[in-house]
Structure formats: C-alpha cells, structure tokens
Coordinates of C-alpha atoms and ligand atoms in Angstrom, one line a residue:
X25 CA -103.1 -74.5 -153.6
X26 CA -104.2 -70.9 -152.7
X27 CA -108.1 -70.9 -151.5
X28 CA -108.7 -67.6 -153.0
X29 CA -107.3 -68.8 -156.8
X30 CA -109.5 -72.2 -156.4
X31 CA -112.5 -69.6 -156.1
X32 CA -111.2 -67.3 -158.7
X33 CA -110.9 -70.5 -161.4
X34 CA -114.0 -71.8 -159.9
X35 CA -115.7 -68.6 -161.2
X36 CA -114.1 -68.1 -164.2
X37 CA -115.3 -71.5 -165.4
X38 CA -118.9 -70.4 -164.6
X39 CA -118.1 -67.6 -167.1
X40 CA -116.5 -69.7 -169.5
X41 CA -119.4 -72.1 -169.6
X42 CA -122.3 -69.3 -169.9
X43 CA -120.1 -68.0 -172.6
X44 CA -120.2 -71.8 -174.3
X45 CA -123.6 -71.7 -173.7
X46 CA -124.0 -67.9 -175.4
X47 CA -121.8 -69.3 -178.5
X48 CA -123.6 -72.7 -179.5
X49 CA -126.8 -70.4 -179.7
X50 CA -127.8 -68.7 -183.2
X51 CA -126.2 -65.2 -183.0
X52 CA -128.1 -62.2 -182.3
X53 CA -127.3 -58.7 -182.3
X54 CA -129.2 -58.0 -178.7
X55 CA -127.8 -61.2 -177.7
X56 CA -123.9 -60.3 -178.4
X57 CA -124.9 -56.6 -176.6
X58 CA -125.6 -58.9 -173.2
X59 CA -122.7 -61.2 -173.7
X60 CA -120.2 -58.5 -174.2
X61 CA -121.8 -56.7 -171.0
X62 CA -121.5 -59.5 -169.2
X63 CA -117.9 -60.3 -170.0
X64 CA -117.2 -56.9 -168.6
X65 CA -119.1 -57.5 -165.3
X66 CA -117.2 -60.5 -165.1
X67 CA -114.1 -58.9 -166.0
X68 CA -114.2 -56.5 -163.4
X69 CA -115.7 -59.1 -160.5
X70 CA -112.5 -60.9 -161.2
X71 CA -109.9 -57.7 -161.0
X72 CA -112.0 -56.7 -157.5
X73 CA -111.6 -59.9 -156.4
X74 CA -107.9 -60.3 -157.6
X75 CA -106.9 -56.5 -156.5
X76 CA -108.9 -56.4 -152.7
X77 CA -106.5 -55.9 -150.2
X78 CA -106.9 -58.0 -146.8
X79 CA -108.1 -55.9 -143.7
X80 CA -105.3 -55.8 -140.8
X81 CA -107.1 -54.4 -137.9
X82 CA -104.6 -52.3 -136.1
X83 CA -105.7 -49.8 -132.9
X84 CA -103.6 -47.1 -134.3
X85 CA -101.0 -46.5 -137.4
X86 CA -98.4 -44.7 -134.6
X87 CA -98.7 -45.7 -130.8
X88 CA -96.3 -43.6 -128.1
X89 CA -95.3 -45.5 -125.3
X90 CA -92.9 -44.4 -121.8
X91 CA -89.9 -46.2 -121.2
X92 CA -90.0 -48.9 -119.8
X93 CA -93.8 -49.6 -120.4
X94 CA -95.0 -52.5 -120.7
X95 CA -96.8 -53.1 -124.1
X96 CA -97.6 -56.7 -126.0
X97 CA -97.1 -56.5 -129.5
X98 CA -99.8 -58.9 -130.8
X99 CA -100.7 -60.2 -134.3
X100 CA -103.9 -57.8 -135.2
X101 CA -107.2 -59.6 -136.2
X102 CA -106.6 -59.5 -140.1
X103 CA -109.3 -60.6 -142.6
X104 CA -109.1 -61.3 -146.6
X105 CA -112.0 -61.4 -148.4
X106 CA -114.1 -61.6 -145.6
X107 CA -112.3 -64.9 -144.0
X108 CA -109.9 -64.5 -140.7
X109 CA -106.9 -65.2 -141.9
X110 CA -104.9 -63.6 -138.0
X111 CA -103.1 -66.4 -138.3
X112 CA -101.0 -66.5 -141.2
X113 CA -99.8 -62.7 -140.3
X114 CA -96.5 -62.3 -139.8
X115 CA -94.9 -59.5 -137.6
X116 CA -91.6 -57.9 -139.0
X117 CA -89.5 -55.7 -136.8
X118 CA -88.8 -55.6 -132.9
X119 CA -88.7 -52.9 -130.2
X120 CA -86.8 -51.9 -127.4
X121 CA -88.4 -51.0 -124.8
X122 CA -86.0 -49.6 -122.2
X123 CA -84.8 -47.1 -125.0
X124 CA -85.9 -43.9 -126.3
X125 CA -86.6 -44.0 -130.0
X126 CA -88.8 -44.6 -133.0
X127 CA -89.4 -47.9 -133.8
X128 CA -91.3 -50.1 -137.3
X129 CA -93.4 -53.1 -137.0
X130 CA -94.6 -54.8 -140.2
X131 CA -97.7 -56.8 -140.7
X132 CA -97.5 -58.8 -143.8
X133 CA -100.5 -60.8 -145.1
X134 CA -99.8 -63.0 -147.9
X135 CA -102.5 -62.5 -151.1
X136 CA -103.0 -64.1 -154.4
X137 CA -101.3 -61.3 -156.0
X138 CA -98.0 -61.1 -153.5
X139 CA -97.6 -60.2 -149.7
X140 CA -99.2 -57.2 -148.5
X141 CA -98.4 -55.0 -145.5
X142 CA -99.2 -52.5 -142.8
X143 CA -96.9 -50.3 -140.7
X144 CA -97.1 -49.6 -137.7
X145 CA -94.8 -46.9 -136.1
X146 CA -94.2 -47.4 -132.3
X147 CA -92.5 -44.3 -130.4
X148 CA -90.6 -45.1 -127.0
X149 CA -90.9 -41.8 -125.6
X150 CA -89.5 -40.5 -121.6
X151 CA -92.1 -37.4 -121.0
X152 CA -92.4 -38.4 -117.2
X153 CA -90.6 -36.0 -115.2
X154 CA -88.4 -38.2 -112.1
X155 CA -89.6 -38.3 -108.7
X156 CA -88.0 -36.4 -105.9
X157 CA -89.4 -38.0 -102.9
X158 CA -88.1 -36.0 -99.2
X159 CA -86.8 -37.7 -96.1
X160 CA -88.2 -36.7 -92.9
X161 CA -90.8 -33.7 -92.6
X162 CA -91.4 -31.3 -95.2
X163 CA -91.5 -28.2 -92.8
X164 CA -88.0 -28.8 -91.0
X165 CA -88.4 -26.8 -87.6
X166 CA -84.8 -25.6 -87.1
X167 CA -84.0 -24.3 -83.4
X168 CA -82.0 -21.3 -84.2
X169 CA -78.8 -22.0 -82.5
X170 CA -78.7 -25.4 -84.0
X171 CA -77.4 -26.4 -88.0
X172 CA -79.3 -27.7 -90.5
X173 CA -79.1 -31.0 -91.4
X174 CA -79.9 -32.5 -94.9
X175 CA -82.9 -35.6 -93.9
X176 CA -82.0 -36.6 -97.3
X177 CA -84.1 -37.7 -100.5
X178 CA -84.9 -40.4 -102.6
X179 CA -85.1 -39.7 -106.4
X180 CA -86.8 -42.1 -109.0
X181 CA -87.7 -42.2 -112.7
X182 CA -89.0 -44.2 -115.5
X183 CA -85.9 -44.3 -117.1
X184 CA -83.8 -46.8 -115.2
X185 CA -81.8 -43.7 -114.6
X186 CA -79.8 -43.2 -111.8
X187 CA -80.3 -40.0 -110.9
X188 CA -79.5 -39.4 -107.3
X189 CA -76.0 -37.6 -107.9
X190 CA -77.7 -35.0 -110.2
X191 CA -79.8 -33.7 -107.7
X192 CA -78.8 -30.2 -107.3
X193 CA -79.7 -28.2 -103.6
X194 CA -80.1 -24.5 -103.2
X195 CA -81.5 -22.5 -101.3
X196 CA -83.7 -19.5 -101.0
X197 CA -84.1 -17.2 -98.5
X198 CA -88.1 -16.2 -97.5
X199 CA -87.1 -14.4 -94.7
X200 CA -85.4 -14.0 -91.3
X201 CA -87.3 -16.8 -90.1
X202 CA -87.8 -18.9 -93.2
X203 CA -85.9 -20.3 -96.2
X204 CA -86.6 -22.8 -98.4
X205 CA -84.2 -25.8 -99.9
X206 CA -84.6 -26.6 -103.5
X207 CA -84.2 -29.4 -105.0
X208 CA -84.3 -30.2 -108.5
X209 CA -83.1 -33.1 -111.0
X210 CA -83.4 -33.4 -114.5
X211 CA -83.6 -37.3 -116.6
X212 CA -81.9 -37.4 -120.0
X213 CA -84.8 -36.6 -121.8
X214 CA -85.1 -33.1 -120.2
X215 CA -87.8 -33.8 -117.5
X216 CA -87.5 -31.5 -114.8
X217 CA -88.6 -32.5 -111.2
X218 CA -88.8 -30.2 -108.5
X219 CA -89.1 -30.2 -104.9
X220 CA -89.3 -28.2 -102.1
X221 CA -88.5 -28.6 -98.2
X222 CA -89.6 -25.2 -96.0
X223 CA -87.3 -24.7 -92.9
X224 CA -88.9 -22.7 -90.6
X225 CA -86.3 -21.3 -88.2
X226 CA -87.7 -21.2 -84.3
X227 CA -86.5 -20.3 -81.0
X228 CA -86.9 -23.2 -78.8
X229 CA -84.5 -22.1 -76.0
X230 CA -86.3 -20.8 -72.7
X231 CA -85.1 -18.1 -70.8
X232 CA -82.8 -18.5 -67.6
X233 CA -84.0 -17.2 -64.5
X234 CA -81.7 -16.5 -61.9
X235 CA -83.1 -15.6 -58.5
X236 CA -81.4 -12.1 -57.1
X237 CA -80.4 -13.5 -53.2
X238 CA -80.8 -16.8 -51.7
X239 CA -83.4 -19.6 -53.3
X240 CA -83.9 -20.6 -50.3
X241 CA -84.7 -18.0 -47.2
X242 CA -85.2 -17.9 -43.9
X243 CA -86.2 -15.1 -42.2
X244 CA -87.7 -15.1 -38.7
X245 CA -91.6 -14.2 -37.3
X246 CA -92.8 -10.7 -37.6
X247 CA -89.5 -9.6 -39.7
X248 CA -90.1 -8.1 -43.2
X249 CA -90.0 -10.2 -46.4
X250 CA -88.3 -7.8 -48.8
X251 CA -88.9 -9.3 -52.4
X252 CA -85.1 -9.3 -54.4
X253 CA -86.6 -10.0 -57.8
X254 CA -84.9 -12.3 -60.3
X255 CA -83.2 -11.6 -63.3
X256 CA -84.4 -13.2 -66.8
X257 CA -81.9 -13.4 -69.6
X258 CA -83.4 -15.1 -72.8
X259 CA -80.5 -16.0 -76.0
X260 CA -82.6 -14.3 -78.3
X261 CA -84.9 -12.0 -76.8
X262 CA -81.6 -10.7 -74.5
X263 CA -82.9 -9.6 -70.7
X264 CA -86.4 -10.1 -70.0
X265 CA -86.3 -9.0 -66.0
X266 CA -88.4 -6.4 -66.3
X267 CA -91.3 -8.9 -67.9
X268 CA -90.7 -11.5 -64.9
X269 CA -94.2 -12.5 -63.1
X270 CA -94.0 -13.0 -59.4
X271 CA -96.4 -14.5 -57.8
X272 CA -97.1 -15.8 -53.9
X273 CA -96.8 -14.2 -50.8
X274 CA -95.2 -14.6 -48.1
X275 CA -96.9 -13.7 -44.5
X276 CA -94.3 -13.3 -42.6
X277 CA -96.7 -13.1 -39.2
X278 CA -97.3 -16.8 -39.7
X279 CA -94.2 -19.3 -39.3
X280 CA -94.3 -21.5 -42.1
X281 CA -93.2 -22.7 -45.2
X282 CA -94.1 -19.9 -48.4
X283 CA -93.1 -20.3 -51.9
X284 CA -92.7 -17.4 -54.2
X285 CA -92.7 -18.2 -57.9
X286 CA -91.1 -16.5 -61.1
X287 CA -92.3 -17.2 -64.3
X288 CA -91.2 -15.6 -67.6
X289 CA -92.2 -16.3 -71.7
X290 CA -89.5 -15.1 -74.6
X291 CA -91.0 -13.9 -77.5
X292 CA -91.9 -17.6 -79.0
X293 CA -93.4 -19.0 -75.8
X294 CA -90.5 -20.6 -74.4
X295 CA -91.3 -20.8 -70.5
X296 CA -89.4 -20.8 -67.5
X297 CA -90.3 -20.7 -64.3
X298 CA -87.9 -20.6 -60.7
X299 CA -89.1 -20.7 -57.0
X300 CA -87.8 -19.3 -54.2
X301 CA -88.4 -20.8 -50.5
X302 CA -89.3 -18.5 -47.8
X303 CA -89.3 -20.1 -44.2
X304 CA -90.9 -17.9 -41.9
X305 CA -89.4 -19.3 -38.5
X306 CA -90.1 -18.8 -34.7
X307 CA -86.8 -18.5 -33.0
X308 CA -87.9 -20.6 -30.6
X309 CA -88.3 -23.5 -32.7
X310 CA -85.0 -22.9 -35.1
X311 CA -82.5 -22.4 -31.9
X312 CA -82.1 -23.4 -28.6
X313 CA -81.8 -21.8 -25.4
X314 CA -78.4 -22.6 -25.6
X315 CA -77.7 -21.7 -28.6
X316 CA -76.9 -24.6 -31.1
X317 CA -77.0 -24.2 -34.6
X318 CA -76.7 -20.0 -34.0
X319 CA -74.3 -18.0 -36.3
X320 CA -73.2 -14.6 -34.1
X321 CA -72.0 -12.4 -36.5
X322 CA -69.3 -10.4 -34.6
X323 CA -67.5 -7.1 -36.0
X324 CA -64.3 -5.8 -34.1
X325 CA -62.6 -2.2 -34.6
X326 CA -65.3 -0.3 -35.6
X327 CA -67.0 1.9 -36.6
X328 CA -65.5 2.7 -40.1
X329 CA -66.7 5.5 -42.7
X330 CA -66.1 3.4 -45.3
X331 CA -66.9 -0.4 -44.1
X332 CA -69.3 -0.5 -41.5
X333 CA -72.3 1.3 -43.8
X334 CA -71.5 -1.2 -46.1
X335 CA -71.7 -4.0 -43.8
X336 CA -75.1 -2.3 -42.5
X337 CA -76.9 -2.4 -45.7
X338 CA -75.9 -6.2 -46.1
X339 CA -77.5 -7.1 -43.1
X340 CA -80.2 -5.0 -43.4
X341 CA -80.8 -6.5 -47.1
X342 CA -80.6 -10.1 -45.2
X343 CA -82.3 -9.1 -42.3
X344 CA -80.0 -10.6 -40.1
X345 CA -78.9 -9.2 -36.7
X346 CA -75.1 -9.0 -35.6
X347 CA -72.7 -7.7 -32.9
X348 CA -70.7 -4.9 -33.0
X349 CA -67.3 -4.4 -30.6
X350 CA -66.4 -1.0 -30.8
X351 CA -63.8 1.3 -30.5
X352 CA -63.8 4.8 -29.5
X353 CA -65.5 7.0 -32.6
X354 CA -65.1 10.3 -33.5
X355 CA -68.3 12.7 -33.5
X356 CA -68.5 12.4 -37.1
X357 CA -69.1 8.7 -37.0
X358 CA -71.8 8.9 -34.2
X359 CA -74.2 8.3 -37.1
X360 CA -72.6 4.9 -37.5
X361 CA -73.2 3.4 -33.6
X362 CA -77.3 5.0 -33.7
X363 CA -77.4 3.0 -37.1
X364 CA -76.4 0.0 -35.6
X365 CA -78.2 0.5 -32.3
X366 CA -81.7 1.4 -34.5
X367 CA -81.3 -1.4 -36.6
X368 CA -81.5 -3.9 -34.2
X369 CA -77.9 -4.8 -34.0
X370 CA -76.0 -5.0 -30.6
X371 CA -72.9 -2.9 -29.4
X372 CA -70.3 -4.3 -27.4
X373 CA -67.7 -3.0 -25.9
X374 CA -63.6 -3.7 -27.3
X375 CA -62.6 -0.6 -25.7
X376 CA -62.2 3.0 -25.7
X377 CA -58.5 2.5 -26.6
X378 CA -56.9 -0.7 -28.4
X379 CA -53.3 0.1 -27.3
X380 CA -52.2 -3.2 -25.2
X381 CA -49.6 -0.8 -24.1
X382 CA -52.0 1.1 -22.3
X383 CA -55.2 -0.8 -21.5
X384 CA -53.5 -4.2 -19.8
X385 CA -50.7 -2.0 -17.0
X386 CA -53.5 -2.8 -15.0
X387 CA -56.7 -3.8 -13.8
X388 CA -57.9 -0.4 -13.1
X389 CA -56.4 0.9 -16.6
X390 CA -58.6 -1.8 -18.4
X391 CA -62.0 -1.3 -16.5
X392 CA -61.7 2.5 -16.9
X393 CA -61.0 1.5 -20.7
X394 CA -63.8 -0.2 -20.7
X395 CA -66.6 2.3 -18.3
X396 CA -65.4 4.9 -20.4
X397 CA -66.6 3.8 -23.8
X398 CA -69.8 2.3 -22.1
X399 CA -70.6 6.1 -21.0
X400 CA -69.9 7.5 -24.4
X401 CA -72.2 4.9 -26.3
X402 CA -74.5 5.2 -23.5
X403 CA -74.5 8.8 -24.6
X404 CA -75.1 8.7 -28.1
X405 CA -77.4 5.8 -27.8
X406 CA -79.2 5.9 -24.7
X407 CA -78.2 2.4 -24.0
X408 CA -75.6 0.8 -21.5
X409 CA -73.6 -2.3 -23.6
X410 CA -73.1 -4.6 -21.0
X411 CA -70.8 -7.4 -23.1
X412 CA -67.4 -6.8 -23.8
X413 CA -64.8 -8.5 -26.4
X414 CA -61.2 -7.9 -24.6
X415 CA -58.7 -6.6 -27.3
X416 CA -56.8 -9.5 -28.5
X417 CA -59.6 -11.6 -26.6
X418 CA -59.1 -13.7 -23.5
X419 CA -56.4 -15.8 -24.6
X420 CA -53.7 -13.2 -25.3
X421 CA -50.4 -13.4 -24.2
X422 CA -49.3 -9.9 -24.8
X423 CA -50.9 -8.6 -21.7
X424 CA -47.9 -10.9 -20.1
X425 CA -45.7 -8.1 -21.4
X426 CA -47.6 -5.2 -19.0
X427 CA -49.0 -7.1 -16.3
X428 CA -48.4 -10.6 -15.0
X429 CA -52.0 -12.9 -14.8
X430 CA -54.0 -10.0 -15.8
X431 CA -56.0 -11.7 -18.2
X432 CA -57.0 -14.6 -15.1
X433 CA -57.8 -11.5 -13.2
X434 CA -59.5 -9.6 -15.2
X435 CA -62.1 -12.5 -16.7
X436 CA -63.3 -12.6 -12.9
X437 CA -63.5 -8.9 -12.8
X438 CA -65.5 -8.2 -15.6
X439 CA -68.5 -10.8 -14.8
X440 CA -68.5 -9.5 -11.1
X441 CA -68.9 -5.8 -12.6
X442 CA -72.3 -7.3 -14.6
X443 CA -70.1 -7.8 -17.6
X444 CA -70.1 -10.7 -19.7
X445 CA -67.2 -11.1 -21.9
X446 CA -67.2 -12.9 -25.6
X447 CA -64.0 -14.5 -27.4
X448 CA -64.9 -16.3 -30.8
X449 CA -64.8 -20.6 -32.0
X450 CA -65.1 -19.4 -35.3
X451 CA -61.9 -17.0 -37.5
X452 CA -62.2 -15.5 -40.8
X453 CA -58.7 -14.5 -40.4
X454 CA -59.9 -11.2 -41.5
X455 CA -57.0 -9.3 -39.8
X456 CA -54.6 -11.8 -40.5
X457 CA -54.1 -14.8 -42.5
X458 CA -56.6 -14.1 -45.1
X459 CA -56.1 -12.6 -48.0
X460 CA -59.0 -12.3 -49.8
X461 CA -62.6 -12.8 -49.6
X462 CA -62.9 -16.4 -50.6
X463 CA -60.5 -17.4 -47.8
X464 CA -62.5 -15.2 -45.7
X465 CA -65.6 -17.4 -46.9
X466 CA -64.1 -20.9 -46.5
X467 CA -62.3 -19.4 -43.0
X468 CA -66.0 -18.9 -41.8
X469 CA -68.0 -21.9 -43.5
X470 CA -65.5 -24.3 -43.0
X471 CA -65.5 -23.8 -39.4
X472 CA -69.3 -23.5 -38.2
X473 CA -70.8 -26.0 -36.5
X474 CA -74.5 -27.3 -35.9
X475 CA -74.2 -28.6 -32.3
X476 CA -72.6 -25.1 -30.7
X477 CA -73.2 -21.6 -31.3
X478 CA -70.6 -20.3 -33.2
X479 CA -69.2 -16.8 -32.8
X480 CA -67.5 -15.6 -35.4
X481 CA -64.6 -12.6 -35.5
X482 CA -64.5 -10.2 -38.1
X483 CA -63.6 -6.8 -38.7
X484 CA -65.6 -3.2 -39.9
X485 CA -62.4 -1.6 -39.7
X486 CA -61.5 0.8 -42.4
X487 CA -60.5 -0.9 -45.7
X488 CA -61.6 -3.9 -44.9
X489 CA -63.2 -5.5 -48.3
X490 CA -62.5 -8.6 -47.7
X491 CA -65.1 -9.0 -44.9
X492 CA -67.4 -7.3 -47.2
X493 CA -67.3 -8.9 -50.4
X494 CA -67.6 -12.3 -48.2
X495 CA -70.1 -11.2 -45.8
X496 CA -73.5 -12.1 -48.1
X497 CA -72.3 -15.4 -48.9
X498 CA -71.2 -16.5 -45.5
X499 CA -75.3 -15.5 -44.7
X500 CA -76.6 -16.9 -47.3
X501 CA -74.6 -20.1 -46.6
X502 CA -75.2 -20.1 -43.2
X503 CA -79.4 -19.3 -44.0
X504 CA -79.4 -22.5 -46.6
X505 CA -77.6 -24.8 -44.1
X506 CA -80.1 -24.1 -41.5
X507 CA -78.2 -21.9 -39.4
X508 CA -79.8 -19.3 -37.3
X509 CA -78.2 -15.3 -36.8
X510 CA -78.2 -13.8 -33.4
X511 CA -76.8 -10.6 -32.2
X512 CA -74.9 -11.3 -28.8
X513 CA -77.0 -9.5 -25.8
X514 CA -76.9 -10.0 -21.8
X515 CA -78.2 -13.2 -21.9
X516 CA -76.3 -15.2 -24.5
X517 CA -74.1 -17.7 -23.2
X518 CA -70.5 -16.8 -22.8
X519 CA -68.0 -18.3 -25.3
X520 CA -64.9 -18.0 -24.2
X521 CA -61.2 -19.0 -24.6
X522 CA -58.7 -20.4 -22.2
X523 CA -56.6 -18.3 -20.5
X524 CA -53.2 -17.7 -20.9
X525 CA -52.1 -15.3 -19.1
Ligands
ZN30 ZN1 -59.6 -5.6 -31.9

C-alpha cells in the first residue's frame, strides 16, 4: 500500500476521533464554532497534502546540445512530500545524438492521486563551423618561374560530415607579388569555415655572370692588364652589366697569380659572383730557350685594308705579339706595317713579289726579291727584318718548274746572307682546305703541341674572315692551355721543312 495514503488515513483517523471526542460532549454553541473550524483546517490539510505535486529537480526545462556531444541523461533528484523518491522516476523518451533535431524526455513520478510529469526539451543543434586545417606553410614562397602547387588541406567537423569534396578554392589577387588562396566549406547546417593561405611570389634566381674574354689569363711581366668587364643578365631584372662590382687588382709588375672578382645582386638579393685568373708570368719561367710550349702566330700576304687592322686590334685586345710576312704594300697601306712594327709585332719578309713565276728563275731573282722588300720596310719603319718565309715555304715543288734545286740552294743562301728562314708545324688551312672559321680553329688547336714551338700559318690577306673570326679563340685556347705567344725575331730557332726541290 501507498505510504503517502497510510499517512493520509492515519490522519484522518486523528480527525475522526477528536470529532468523536467533540460529539460525546454536551453541545455548545462556541464549541460547534471550533469543531466546524477545525473540520475545515483539516479539510484543507488533507486536499494540500492529497494535491502537492512531487519536486523533480531538473538543471534546465530546454538544454541545447552539438552533435555529437556527449551528454548523460540521468534520473533528476525528485522528492514528494519531502521524502527522495529518485528512484521510482521513470524517464520516457530517447535522443539521438548524432542528429540534428528537437527532442522530449519525460519524468514521471507516480502520486497518490495518478502519475505526474516533467518535460524536458533537449535540442541537438550543429552551430560549430568545420575546421579547415592547411598543409605545409601558410605563406607559400613561390619562385616566380616555378607553378603553384596545392600542399593540400585537411577539413573536420562535428558533424560526422565528410566534408573534404566541398571545399571550394579561389583565389584573389593582392598584387603583382601576392595573391591569396581561399578556401572555404560549408556543413549541412550552414556553418561556414574559412581559410586563407598567402602566396607570396619571389625571385629566387640569381643573375648569370659571364666574363667578357678569357676566365682565365695570362699575360706576361710589365704588359698592361686591360680589364674586359663581364656581362650580368638577371631573368627578371633583364641586364644588370652596368651594376657589376669588380674588385682586385692585378699588378702586372709582379709575376704571380691575381684574382679579379665580379659580384652582382638582382633586385631581391639574389647574388652571383665569377672570378677571373690573371697570371702575370716572366717569360723566362713560362718558355724555354728553345721554345717549347710557344704559340708563333704567323700572318702571310699582308698587309690588307680590310683584315690586317682587324687582326691588329685582336692582338692588341689579347696582348699577344705575332709575326708578320709581308708582301710588297702600296703607300696607302704604309699605315698598316708602322702599326705592326709600333705594336710590338715582328715583320718578316715573304717577298716583294709572290709570282713563283718570277721570284724562283733564279737565285739572284729571289735574293733581289727579297733585299728589295727589306729596303722598303726598312724605309717605312726604320728597321731591317732579317727573317724570311719563302713563298710556298721551303718545301715547294713548284720552284722545280723555274729552276732545278733552287730551293736546296737557296736555304744555304739565305742563312749565309744573315737570314734566317721560317716554314710552319702548325696549318689552319686558311688559304686552302678550310672553309670556315671553326675548321680554322680545330686546324690550329688540334695541331699544337707542348713539347715544340709551334709556328702556325695564316693569312691577313684581303677577305680573309675566316682567320679573323677564329683568331681570339685560337688565343684564348692557346692562353688557357698554357701556351706561350712569341713573335718570331733573329734569335728564335729556325723551323723548317724538308726540302724538295
Ligand atoms: Zn704566301
């Protein structure tokens, strides 16, 4: 039986037996005024008790919870008249958690007069905006000749959502340096999440310096160092040779090893630097006495207005020192042999005429050829060339055609005049088999030598550009292999050919 209706009769027979005791009495008027005010007051003790509702102890008549929170729904402390009576509550209604929406619970506490109950509203709400979480740095340093490429991103929410395929990218342009990527994602429930990566675009490519002449240069004692610059050329910032810092020296009274250095900075600080090697050399110590390892630059069938300036301000620019065999020259080209002579260059003689026809009928014929040429640049120079090439050099057989052993002859008669004759080891085929300046090139290089000194045949005739467009890279070769460049006087060692005739 019901606790709260055994203390509900319990007190109504306490009423019942002060009313018994109230009606064996002798009535009264003041008497029957109590009873009936007492029958009231009981009356209404026994509707509050029968009508008091029991006390559920909920936090909150509507609670909001995320998705996917965790929450407990427990039975609330609950007391009826004044006794804990938790346990005989029992919850009606369930919720789902992982799903937005609006959801009833029921308390229900049984009374004497029926079940009561309290509702409780429980809201499963998504206002949690997803989670865009960004792969690799947030600033993204882009070299401007490279692409972009996406690190990627990781995307979450509180709704078991997947959400990674509705991430859409843009982008927006900050300016010519910087744009940003957008990315943004919105969960079911409208929660927008946004992030943002900053790509800043750099230049991260350095200049190229390339060096104007050799890297690497030799240049004898007491000669001048003329500096040939370098040229700077930067992807982005476009030529930057006027900007180019040169530093070093080289003193060129001192034999030794001098480096000359070129630095240059683009615009974003890319650096580059080059160096150029200057060996300042003693002859002594670079060639021997007999000439090993010596490049004699030789130039037949001069001079020419058109070739032999040319060839001029090539070895001037390389400071190297070469022989000329001339021809007879008009007036107008007197210019030409001074130049030579002035610029430290030495004149030989090939002849005042080149006609075999006419310089090999006989041994007078040739020496006369040859006196008569020494007197003219003699004239025009001041100085007697004692070396001689012989037209078609030593070895020719077309002498044979004018005069029988002339050649075998003629080799003796030179040297007992105070001549000494040159022939050549080393062909560019200049005024023959090559036909352009790269065979020219290879004719020369291929054929030089270390442990001889090498004479090489070329030509300043007229027209002759295939000499000249070869002629700095045969030096420069010849300088970075270690090579030495002599002009042919007096005293350098004959080279000659065998005789044929
Ligand atoms: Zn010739």
């Amino acid at each position: 039986m019901d606790i709260y209706l055994v203390e509900l009769i319990v007190f109504l027979l306490v009423v019942l037996l002060v009313t018994i005791i109230f009606m064996i009495k002798k009535k009264n008027k003041l008497k029957l005024v109590l009873f009936t005010l007492f029958m009231i007051f009981s009356v209404c003790i026994a509707g509050t008790y029968l009508l008091e509702k029991p006390h559920v102890y909920i936090a909150s008549p509507e609670i909001n919870l995320q998705i996917n929170q965790y929450f407990e729904i427990k039975v609330p402390y609950t007391t009826y008249h004044m006794k804990d009576v938790t346990a005989s509550v029992k919850v009606n209604g369930t919720v789902d958690y992982n799903k937005v929406g609006t959801y009833e619970i029921e308390y229900e506490v049984p009374t004497i007069i029926g079940e009561y109950s309290v509702e409780q509203t429980i809201n499963v709400v998504d206002s949690i905006k997803p989670t865009i979480t960004l792969k690799g740095d947030k600033v993204y340093n882009l070299s401007y000749s490279a692409e972009y490429e996406e690190p990627g991103f990781t995307v979450e929410d509180n709704s078991s959502e997947n959400l990674a395929e509705k991430v859409k990218i843009s982008k927006e342009e900050i300016n010519e340096t910087e744009y940003d990527i957008i990315y943004s994602v919105e969960d079911s429930s409208g929660n927008m999440a946004v992030e943002r990566r900053k790509v800043l675009v750099i230049d991260d490519i350095a200049p190229v310096i390339s060096l104007n002449g050799n890297a690497n240069m030799r240049i004898p004692i007491n000669s001048t160092y003329k500096e040939k610059g370098a040229t700077a050329i930067d992807e982005k910032d476009g030529d930057l040779s006027d900007k180019i810092e040169i530093s070093g020296n080289v003193n060129t009274s001192k034999a030794g090893e001098y480096k000359i250095k070129y630095t240059i900075s683009d615009k974003s600080g890319n650096r580059a630097e080059k160096t150029r090697k200057v060996i300042v050399y003693k002859e002594s110590i670079n060639s021997s006495s007999d000439g090993t390892g010596v490049i004699y630059l030789t130039f037949d069938d001069g001079p020419s207005s058109s070739i032999t300036p040319k060839i001029l301000d090539i070895l001037k620019e390389k400071n190297v020192k070469a022989t000329f065999f001339v021809l007879n020259y008009s007036s107008s080209l007197e210019y030409l042999i001074k130049r030579e002579y002035n610029e430290g260059h030495s004149i030989g003689i090939h002849g005042y005429s080149h006609v075999y026809s006419e310089i090999y009928t006989s041994d007078e014929a040739f020496m006369n050829n040859v006196t008569k040429l020494q007197k003219k640049i003699a004239t025009t120079t001041g100085y007697s060339p004692t070396i001689i090439r012989f037209p078609g050099g030593s070895s020719n057989t077309v002498s044979k055609n004018y005069n029988k052993g002339i050649m075998s002859r003629l080799s003796k008669t030179v040297v007992d005049a105070g001549f000494r004759y040159y022939d050549w080891n080393v062909s560019s085929g200049d005024a023959g088999g090559a036909q352009t300046s790269t065979q020219v090139y290879n004719n020369v290089v291929n054929n030089l030598s270390k442990s001889r000194s090498n004479v090489v045949l070329m030509h300043d005739f007229g027209g002759n550009t295939k000499t000249l467009n070869a002629l700095s890279d045969i030096i420069d070769y010849g300088l970075e292999n270690g090579y030495v460049f002599k002009s042919i006087t007096k005293d350098t060692p004959m080279v000659t050919h065998h005789i044929n005739n």
